């Protein structure tokens, strides 16, 4: 399952060279070409899935264990002080390459990055209304 003009299909399958940190039958983990911080890496499945909506369960089930392993390894080797895992879906949410990938971003004191969300205040009633939209009114707490 590869897509003809997909850059990450080509990188994941070794047709285009990359700074690879890890490879197995299903994944390649590479350094991001424009890193947010030192050690910023990407988990790429070798098969093409556009994003989280399309990735199959079997592949998806292996992504978090791999992220955990890579985060531990990168943290030990680069001695970072924290870690962000980011995964963008669709253009609105910041996806620019439409082949599923997970960002592994080591964080350092004074790294000048800021992934802080703009958050809103909501009443319990408003939260209940949103919950009802998502799961229906029949689910009890
Ligand atoms: P997105 O915005 O889709 O979540 O992330 C795409 C990421 O892929 C960006 O951080 C970008 O720097 C990285 N990227 C795009 N093209 C290449 C490439 O050819 N090689 C590597 N190593 N990273 C790439
Ligand atoms: Zn692809």
Coordinates of C-alpha atoms and ligand atoms in Angstrom, one line a residue:
X1 CA 0.0 0.0 0.0
X2 CA 2.2 2.8 -1.3
X3 CA 1.1 6.1 -2.9
X4 CA 2.8 7.1 -6.1
X5 CA 3.7 10.7 -5.3
X6 CA 4.0 10.5 -1.6
X7 CA 7.4 11.7 -0.2
X8 CA 6.9 9.9 3.1
X9 CA 6.2 6.6 1.3
X10 CA 9.5 7.0 -0.5
X11 CA 11.4 8.0 2.7
X12 CA 9.8 5.2 4.8
X13 CA 10.7 2.6 2.2
X14 CA 14.2 3.8 1.7
X15 CA 13.8 5.2 -1.8
X16 CA 14.8 8.6 -0.6
X17 CA 17.6 8.8 2.0
X18 CA 16.9 10.2 5.5
X19 CA 18.6 10.3 8.8
X20 CA 17.0 7.2 10.2
X21 CA 17.0 6.4 13.9
X22 CA 15.1 3.1 13.7
X23 CA 13.6 0.7 11.2
X24 CA 11.6 -2.5 11.2
X25 CA 9.2 -4.3 8.8
X26 CA 6.4 -1.7 9.3
X27 CA 8.0 1.6 10.4
X28 CA 10.9 3.9 9.9
X29 CA 11.7 6.6 12.4
X30 CA 13.6 9.6 10.9
X31 CA 14.9 13.0 12.0
X32 CA 12.6 15.8 10.8
X33 CA 14.4 17.9 8.2
X34 CA 13.4 21.1 9.9
X35 CA 13.5 20.2 13.5
X36 CA 11.6 22.1 16.2
X37 CA 14.2 21.0 18.7
X38 CA 17.4 18.9 18.6
X39 CA 16.3 15.3 18.0
X40 CA 12.8 16.1 16.6
X41 CA 11.9 12.8 14.9
X42 CA 9.0 11.4 12.9
X43 CA 7.5 7.9 13.1
X44 CA 6.5 6.9 9.6
X45 CA 4.6 3.7 8.8
X46 CA 5.9 2.0 5.6
X47 CA 2.4 1.6 4.3
X48 CA 0.5 4.7 3.2
X49 CA -2.3 6.0 5.4
X50 CA -3.4 9.6 4.9
X51 CA -3.9 10.3 8.6
X52 CA -5.4 9.0 11.8
X53 CA -8.9 8.6 10.2
X54 CA -7.4 6.1 7.7
X55 CA -4.7 4.2 9.5
X56 CA -5.6 0.5 10.1
X57 CA -6.0 -0.7 13.7
X58 CA -3.1 -3.2 13.4
X59 CA -0.6 -0.5 12.5
X60 CA -2.1 2.0 14.9
X61 CA -1.7 -0.4 17.8
X62 CA 2.0 -0.4 17.2
X63 CA 2.5 3.3 17.1
X64 CA 2.3 4.2 20.8
X65 CA 4.7 1.4 22.0
X66 CA 7.2 2.6 19.3
X67 CA 6.8 6.2 20.4
X68 CA 7.4 5.2 24.0
X69 CA 10.5 3.2 23.0
X70 CA 11.9 6.1 20.9
X71 CA 11.1 8.7 23.5
X72 CA 13.0 6.7 26.1
X73 CA 16.0 6.2 23.8
X74 CA 16.1 9.9 22.7
X75 CA 15.7 11.2 26.2
X76 CA 18.6 9.0 27.4
X77 CA 20.9 9.9 24.6
X78 CA 20.2 13.6 24.3
X79 CA 19.4 14.2 28.0
X80 CA 16.3 16.3 27.2
X81 CA 14.1 17.6 30.0
X82 CA 10.6 16.7 28.6
X83 CA 8.9 15.4 25.5
X84 CA 5.9 16.3 23.3
X85 CA 4.2 13.8 21.0
X86 CA 2.2 15.6 18.3
X87 CA 0.1 14.1 15.5
X88 CA -1.7 16.4 13.1
X89 CA -4.7 15.4 11.0
X90 CA -6.0 17.5 8.1
X91 CA -4.7 20.9 6.9
X92 CA -6.7 22.9 9.4
X93 CA -4.9 21.0 12.2
X94 CA -1.5 21.7 10.7
X95 CA -0.9 18.6 8.6
X96 CA 1.3 19.4 5.7
X97 CA 2.4 15.9 4.6
X98 CA -0.6 13.6 4.0
X99 CA 1.0 10.4 5.1
X100 CA 0.3 9.5 8.7
X101 CA 3.2 10.4 11.0
X102 CA 3.8 11.1 14.6
X103 CA 6.2 13.9 15.8
X104 CA 8.5 13.0 18.6
X105 CA 9.8 16.3 20.0
X106 CA 12.4 16.4 22.8
X107 CA 12.0 19.5 25.0
X108 CA 14.9 21.3 26.7
X109 CA 15.0 24.2 29.2
X110 CA 15.1 27.4 27.1
X111 CA 14.4 25.7 23.8
X112 CA 12.1 28.7 22.8
X113 CA 9.3 26.4 21.8
X114 CA 5.7 26.8 22.9
X115 CA 3.0 24.2 22.2
X116 CA 0.6 25.7 24.8
X117 CA -3.1 25.5 23.9
X118 CA -5.5 28.4 24.1
X119 CA -8.1 27.0 26.4
X120 CA -11.7 28.0 27.1
X121 CA -13.7 28.0 30.3
X122 CA -16.9 25.9 30.3
X123 CA -19.6 25.3 32.9
X124 CA -20.4 21.7 33.8
X125 CA -23.7 22.1 31.9
X126 CA -21.9 23.1 28.8
X127 CA -19.6 20.2 29.1
X128 CA -22.6 17.9 29.5
X129 CA -24.1 19.3 26.3
X130 CA -20.9 18.5 24.4
X131 CA -20.7 15.1 25.9
X132 CA -24.3 14.5 24.8
X133 CA -23.3 15.5 21.2
X134 CA -20.5 13.0 21.2
X135 CA -21.9 10.0 23.0
X136 CA -25.6 10.7 23.2
X137 CA -27.7 11.3 26.3
X138 CA -28.1 7.7 27.4
X139 CA -24.5 7.3 28.8
X140 CA -24.5 7.9 32.5
X141 CA -21.4 9.0 34.4
Ligands
LIG1 P1 3.0 17.9 9.6 O1 3.0 19.4 9.5 O2 2.4 17.2 8.4 O3 2.5 17.3 10.9 O4 4.5 17.5 9.6 C1 5.3 17.3 8.5 C2 6.8 17.3 8.9 O5 7.6 16.7 8.0 C3 7.3 18.7 9.1 O6 7.8 18.9 10.5 C4 8.5 18.8 8.1 O7 9.6 19.5 8.6 C5 8.8 17.4 7.9 N1 9.2 17.1 6.5 C6 8.7 17.5 5.3 N2 9.4 17.0 4.3 C7 10.4 16.2 4.8 C8 11.4 15.5 4.2 O8 11.6 15.4 3.0 N3 12.3 14.9 5.0 C9 12.2 14.9 6.4 N4 13.1 14.3 7.2 N5 11.2 15.6 7.0 C10 10.3 16.3 6.2
LIG2 ZN1 2.6 7.8 1.7

